[in-house]
């Protein structure tokens, strides 16, 4: 039975081949169980010590998370997932051609630009129709804010925070 804040079977099958395999040392706690505990911690925003026992000892979860964050496992997993989905970078190339960046100019900037004349350069490009699609990016940020541990940024180190955001992005990709 899949509980709330745990990986679905589809998400697990997406992530499983991307996890590192440890062949040394003693038998370790199941990766799915550990990853579910890590995901549960960041989705709920609790302390490591408050993660339920069903995921294993909190120290094991924290150690595995820190190890994977330090050695770049989450980054490699996300890059591998993106590469798998983006054969010979066709999707990104298509997106770059189709979706140019566009930034509206604030009213005070327009006045300053007019007052200073031509020496301040061109105004940023702005396409009203393209700008209407900015909600795609905003929806992505809103989905990240669903992860309470990310939205409140309880982590003490930037490395842990980046790893949590990368893990959330990977699961959103899945």
PDB file of C-alpha atoms in Angstrom:
ATOM      1  CA  UNK A   1       0.000   0.000   0.000  1.00  0.00           C
ATOM      2  CA  UNK A   2       1.394   3.384  -0.998  1.00  0.00           C
ATOM      3  CA  UNK A   3       0.985   5.963   1.702  1.00  0.00           C
ATOM      4  CA  UNK A   4       0.733   9.685   1.340  1.00  0.00           C
ATOM      5  CA  UNK A   5       4.065  11.356   0.511  1.00  0.00           C
ATOM      6  CA  UNK A   6       5.629   8.134  -0.762  1.00  0.00           C
ATOM      7  CA  UNK A   7       6.845   7.195  -4.220  1.00  0.00           C
ATOM      8  CA  UNK A   8       4.295   5.569  -6.476  1.00  0.00           C
ATOM      9  CA  UNK A   9       5.287   2.409  -8.325  1.00  0.00           C
ATOM     10  CA  UNK A  10       5.719   4.442 -11.517  1.00  0.00           C
ATOM     11  CA  UNK A  11       7.964   6.990  -9.776  1.00  0.00           C
ATOM     12  CA  UNK A  12      10.015   4.207  -8.199  1.00  0.00           C
ATOM     13  CA  UNK A  13      10.492   2.449 -11.544  1.00  0.00           C
ATOM     14  CA  UNK A  14      11.596   5.774 -13.020  1.00  0.00           C
ATOM     15  CA  UNK A  15      14.106   6.473 -10.218  1.00  0.00           C
ATOM     16  CA  UNK A  16      15.349   2.939  -9.392  1.00  0.00           C
ATOM     17  CA  UNK A  17      17.759   2.505 -12.316  1.00  0.00           C
ATOM     18  CA  UNK A  18      19.268   5.936 -11.615  1.00  0.00           C
ATOM     19  CA  UNK A  19      20.281   5.159  -8.014  1.00  0.00           C
ATOM     20  CA  UNK A  20      23.874   4.148  -7.282  1.00  0.00           C
ATOM     21  CA  UNK A  21      24.478   0.488  -6.471  1.00  0.00           C
ATOM     22  CA  UNK A  22      26.625  -0.327  -3.460  1.00  0.00           C
ATOM     23  CA  UNK A  23      28.469  -3.625  -3.727  1.00  0.00           C
ATOM     24  CA  UNK A  24      30.760  -3.150  -0.720  1.00  0.00           C
ATOM     25  CA  UNK A  25      30.142  -3.510   2.989  1.00  0.00           C
ATOM     26  CA  UNK A  26      27.267  -5.098   4.800  1.00  0.00           C
ATOM     27  CA  UNK A  27      23.722  -5.326   3.490  1.00  0.00           C
ATOM     28  CA  UNK A  28      22.131  -1.939   3.705  1.00  0.00           C
ATOM     29  CA  UNK A  29      18.558  -0.730   4.129  1.00  0.00           C
ATOM     30  CA  UNK A  30      16.382  -0.984   1.003  1.00  0.00           C
ATOM     31  CA  UNK A  31      16.838   2.058  -1.271  1.00  0.00           C
ATOM     32  CA  UNK A  32      13.098   2.455  -1.877  1.00  0.00           C
ATOM     33  CA  UNK A  33      12.395   2.515   1.839  1.00  0.00           C
ATOM     34  CA  UNK A  34      15.166   5.058   2.430  1.00  0.00           C
ATOM     35  CA  UNK A  35      14.141   7.241  -0.510  1.00  0.00           C
ATOM     36  CA  UNK A  36      10.522   7.158   0.699  1.00  0.00           C
ATOM     37  CA  UNK A  37      11.723   8.357   4.101  1.00  0.00           C
ATOM     38  CA  UNK A  38      13.757  11.163   2.525  1.00  0.00           C
ATOM     39  CA  UNK A  39      10.823  12.207   0.343  1.00  0.00           C
ATOM     40  CA  UNK A  40       8.450  12.055   3.334  1.00  0.00           C
ATOM     41  CA  UNK A  41      10.793  14.274   5.341  1.00  0.00           C
ATOM     42  CA  UNK A  42      10.973  16.962   2.675  1.00  0.00           C
ATOM     43  CA  UNK A  43       7.310  16.838   1.704  1.00  0.00           C
ATOM     44  CA  UNK A  44       6.184  17.265   5.315  1.00  0.00           C
ATOM     45  CA  UNK A  45       8.993  19.536   6.489  1.00  0.00           C
ATOM     46  CA  UNK A  46       9.658  17.626   9.723  1.00  0.00           C
ATOM     47  CA  UNK A  47      12.969  17.130  11.456  1.00  0.00           C
ATOM     48  CA  UNK A  48      15.024  14.045  10.615  1.00  0.00           C
ATOM     49  CA  UNK A  49      14.359  12.630  14.088  1.00  0.00           C
ATOM     50  CA  UNK A  50      10.596  12.805  13.487  1.00  0.00           C
ATOM     51  CA  UNK A  51      10.543  10.646  10.353  1.00  0.00           C
ATOM     52  CA  UNK A  52       8.391   7.562  11.101  1.00  0.00           C
ATOM     53  CA  UNK A  53      10.180   4.347  12.039  1.00  0.00           C
ATOM     54  CA  UNK A  54       8.661   2.488   9.074  1.00  0.00           C
ATOM     55  CA  UNK A  55      11.345   4.134   6.899  1.00  0.00           C
ATOM     56  CA  UNK A  56      14.178   2.939   9.107  1.00  0.00           C
ATOM     57  CA  UNK A  57      16.397   4.746  11.599  1.00  0.00           C
ATOM     58  CA  UNK A  58      16.439   8.497  11.049  1.00  0.00           C
ATOM     59  CA  UNK A  59      20.229   8.544  11.210  1.00  0.00           C
ATOM     60  CA  UNK A  60      20.400   6.098   8.302  1.00  0.00           C
ATOM     61  CA  UNK A  61      18.062   8.283   6.240  1.00  0.00           C
ATOM     62  CA  UNK A  62      20.039  11.408   7.040  1.00  0.00           C
ATOM     63  CA  UNK A  63      23.387   9.745   6.341  1.00  0.00           C
ATOM     64  CA  UNK A  64      22.233   8.335   3.015  1.00  0.00           C
ATOM     65  CA  UNK A  65      20.716  11.689   2.018  1.00  0.00           C
ATOM     66  CA  UNK A  66      23.906  13.572   2.912  1.00  0.00           C
ATOM     67  CA  UNK A  67      26.050  11.005   1.084  1.00  0.00           C
ATOM     68  CA  UNK A  68      23.898  11.238  -2.046  1.00  0.00           C
ATOM     69  CA  UNK A  69      23.829  15.055  -1.798  1.00  0.00           C
ATOM     70  CA  UNK A  70      27.605  15.283  -1.333  1.00  0.00           C
ATOM     71  CA  UNK A  71      28.598  12.929  -4.126  1.00  0.00           C
ATOM     72  CA  UNK A  72      26.160  14.501  -6.614  1.00  0.00           C
ATOM     73  CA  UNK A  73      23.840  11.490  -6.900  1.00  0.00           C
ATOM     74  CA  UNK A  74      20.698  13.612  -7.136  1.00  0.00           C
ATOM     75  CA  UNK A  75      22.250  15.837  -9.811  1.00  0.00           C
ATOM     76  CA  UNK A  76      23.343  12.804 -11.848  1.00  0.00           C
ATOM     77  CA  UNK A  77      19.892  11.258 -11.493  1.00  0.00           C
ATOM     78  CA  UNK A  78      18.176  14.410 -12.759  1.00  0.00           C
ATOM     79  CA  UNK A  79      20.631  14.814 -15.668  1.00  0.00           C
ATOM     80  CA  UNK A  80      20.184  11.156 -16.618  1.00  0.00           C
ATOM     81  CA  UNK A  81      16.412  11.501 -16.539  1.00  0.00           C
ATOM     82  CA  UNK A  82      16.566  14.641 -18.671  1.00  0.00           C
ATOM     83  CA  UNK A  83      18.970  13.043 -21.144  1.00  0.00           C
ATOM     84  CA  UNK A  84      16.779   9.965 -21.385  1.00  0.00           C
ATOM     85  CA  UNK A  85      13.772  12.114 -22.190  1.00  0.00           C
ATOM     86  CA  UNK A  86      15.638  14.548 -24.444  1.00  0.00           C
ATOM     87  CA  UNK A  87      17.256  12.361 -27.253  1.00  0.00           C
ATOM     88  CA  UNK A  88      19.936  14.352 -29.167  1.00  0.00           C
ATOM     89  CA  UNK A  89      18.625  17.560 -27.294  1.00  0.00           C
ATOM     90  CA  UNK A  90      15.723  17.938 -29.724  1.00  0.00           C
ATOM     91  CA  UNK A  91      13.203  19.066 -27.108  1.00  0.00           C
ATOM     92  CA  UNK A  92      15.424  21.777 -25.654  1.00  0.00           C
ATOM     93  CA  UNK A  93      16.400  23.062 -29.080  1.00  0.00           C
ATOM     94  CA  UNK A  94      12.766  23.217 -30.105  1.00  0.00           C
ATOM     95  CA  UNK A  95      11.849  25.026 -26.880  1.00  0.00           C
ATOM     96  CA  UNK A  96      14.620  27.604 -27.293  1.00  0.00           C
ATOM     97  CA  UNK A  97      13.396  28.413 -30.799  1.00  0.00           C
ATOM     98  CA  UNK A  98       9.743  28.570 -29.772  1.00  0.00           C
ATOM     99  CA  UNK A  99       9.898  30.305 -26.377  1.00  0.00           C
ATOM    100  CA  UNK A 100      12.071  33.409 -26.285  1.00  0.00           C
ATOM    101  CA  UNK A 101      12.621  35.152 -22.969  1.00  0.00           C
ATOM    102  CA  UNK A 102      10.513  38.234 -22.433  1.00  0.00           C
ATOM    103  CA  UNK A 103      10.508  40.731 -19.591  1.00  0.00           C
ATOM    104  CA  UNK A 104       8.072  43.623 -19.159  1.00  0.00           C
ATOM    105  CA  UNK A 105       9.645  46.967 -18.443  1.00  0.00           C
ATOM    106  CA  UNK A 106       8.476  48.721 -15.290  1.00  0.00           C
ATOM    107  CA  UNK A 107       6.895  52.172 -15.650  1.00  0.00           C
ATOM    108  CA  UNK A 108       9.702  53.913 -13.729  1.00  0.00           C
ATOM    109  CA  UNK A 109      12.303  52.302 -16.005  1.00  0.00           C
ATOM    110  CA  UNK A 110      10.516  53.559 -19.122  1.00  0.00           C
ATOM    111  CA  UNK A 111      10.621  57.124 -17.784  1.00  0.00           C
ATOM    112  CA  UNK A 112      14.295  56.862 -16.816  1.00  0.00           C
ATOM    113  CA  UNK A 113      15.205  55.407 -20.199  1.00  0.00           C
ATOM    114  CA  UNK A 114      13.407  58.214 -22.059  1.00  0.00           C
ATOM    115  CA  UNK A 115      15.048  60.885 -19.899  1.00  0.00           C
ATOM    116  CA  UNK A 116      18.604  59.543 -20.427  1.00  0.00           C
ATOM    117  CA  UNK A 117      18.314  59.129 -24.163  1.00  0.00           C
ATOM    118  CA  UNK A 118      20.022  56.640 -26.462  1.00  0.00           C
ATOM    119  CA  UNK A 119      23.125  56.036 -24.304  1.00  0.00           C
ATOM    120  CA  UNK A 120      21.317  53.569 -22.007  1.00  0.00           C
ATOM    121  CA  UNK A 121      20.766  50.920 -24.662  1.00  0.00           C
ATOM    122  CA  UNK A 122      17.757  49.111 -25.963  1.00  0.00           C
ATOM    123  CA  UNK A 123      14.805  48.208 -23.763  1.00  0.00           C
ATOM    124  CA  UNK A 124      14.424  44.488 -23.010  1.00  0.00           C
ATOM    125  CA  UNK A 125      12.322  42.593 -25.487  1.00  0.00           C
ATOM    126  CA  UNK A 126       8.735  42.163 -24.470  1.00  0.00           C
ATOM    127  CA  UNK A 127       6.126  40.087 -26.225  1.00  0.00           C
ATOM    128  CA  UNK A 128       2.730  40.260 -24.567  1.00  0.00           C
ATOM    129  CA  UNK A 129       1.612  36.894 -25.988  1.00  0.00           C
ATOM    130  CA  UNK A 130       4.743  35.076 -24.836  1.00  0.00           C
ATOM    131  CA  UNK A 131       4.495  36.739 -21.433  1.00  0.00           C
ATOM    132  CA  UNK A 132       1.048  35.207 -20.951  1.00  0.00           C
ATOM    133  CA  UNK A 133       2.723  31.787 -20.789  1.00  0.00           C
ATOM    134  CA  UNK A 134       4.847  32.694 -17.778  1.00  0.00           C
ATOM    135  CA  UNK A 135       2.443  30.672 -15.660  1.00  0.00           C
ATOM    136  CA  UNK A 136       4.315  27.512 -16.642  1.00  0.00           C
ATOM    137  CA  UNK A 137       7.304  28.675 -14.615  1.00  0.00           C
ATOM    138  CA  UNK A 138       5.096  29.946 -11.814  1.00  0.00           C
ATOM    139  CA  UNK A 139       3.316  26.584 -11.629  1.00  0.00           C
ATOM    140  CA  UNK A 140       6.692  24.872 -11.309  1.00  0.00           C
ATOM    141  CA  UNK A 141       7.594  27.081  -8.334  1.00  0.00           C
ATOM    142  CA  UNK A 142       4.172  26.429  -6.813  1.00  0.00           C
ATOM    143  CA  UNK A 143       4.703  22.673  -7.123  1.00  0.00           C
ATOM    144  CA  UNK A 144       8.064  23.023  -5.407  1.00  0.00           C
ATOM    145  CA  UNK A 145       6.379  24.947  -2.599  1.00  0.00           C
ATOM    146  CA  UNK A 146       4.157  21.909  -2.016  1.00  0.00           C
ATOM    147  CA  UNK A 147       7.279  20.353  -0.491  1.00  0.00           C
ATOM    148  CA  UNK A 148       7.163  22.001   2.916  1.00  0.00           C
ATOM    149  CA  UNK A 149      10.795  21.199   3.692  1.00  0.00           C
ATOM    150  CA  UNK A 150      11.797  23.117   0.573  1.00  0.00           C
ATOM    151  CA  UNK A 151       9.354  26.005   0.960  1.00  0.00           C
ATOM    152  CA  UNK A 152      10.469  26.718   4.528  1.00  0.00           C
ATOM    153  CA  UNK A 153      14.154  25.890   3.903  1.00  0.00           C
ATOM    154  CA  UNK A 154      14.926  24.116   7.159  1.00  0.00           C
ATOM    155  CA  UNK A 155      18.237  22.820   5.832  1.00  0.00           C
ATOM    156  CA  UNK A 156      21.382  24.306   7.254  1.00  0.00           C
ATOM    157  CA  UNK A 157      23.583  23.836   4.198  1.00  0.00           C
ATOM    158  CA  UNK A 158      23.124  24.955   0.617  1.00  0.00           C
ATOM    159  CA  UNK A 159      24.233  21.508  -0.509  1.00  0.00           C
ATOM    160  CA  UNK A 160      21.327  19.835   1.310  1.00  0.00           C
ATOM    161  CA  UNK A 161      18.852  22.402   0.062  1.00  0.00           C
ATOM    162  CA  UNK A 162      20.006  22.035  -3.550  1.00  0.00           C
ATOM    163  CA  UNK A 163      19.811  18.246  -3.244  1.00  0.00           C
ATOM    164  CA  UNK A 164      16.242  18.489  -1.913  1.00  0.00           C
ATOM    165  CA  UNK A 165      15.202  20.787  -4.779  1.00  0.00           C
ATOM    166  CA  UNK A 166      16.894  18.460  -7.268  1.00  0.00           C
ATOM    167  CA  UNK A 167      15.113  15.429  -5.799  1.00  0.00           C
ATOM    168  CA  UNK A 168      11.763  17.241  -5.974  1.00  0.00           C
ATOM    169  CA  UNK A 169      12.478  18.268  -9.568  1.00  0.00           C
ATOM    170  CA  UNK A 170      13.381  14.693 -10.452  1.00  0.00           C
ATOM    171  CA  UNK A 171      10.116  13.385  -9.016  1.00  0.00           C
ATOM    172  CA  UNK A 172       8.128  16.141 -10.741  1.00  0.00           C
ATOM    173  CA  UNK A 173       9.856  15.087 -13.972  1.00  0.00           C
ATOM    174  CA  UNK A 174       8.822  11.481 -13.320  1.00  0.00           C
TER     175      UNK A 174
END
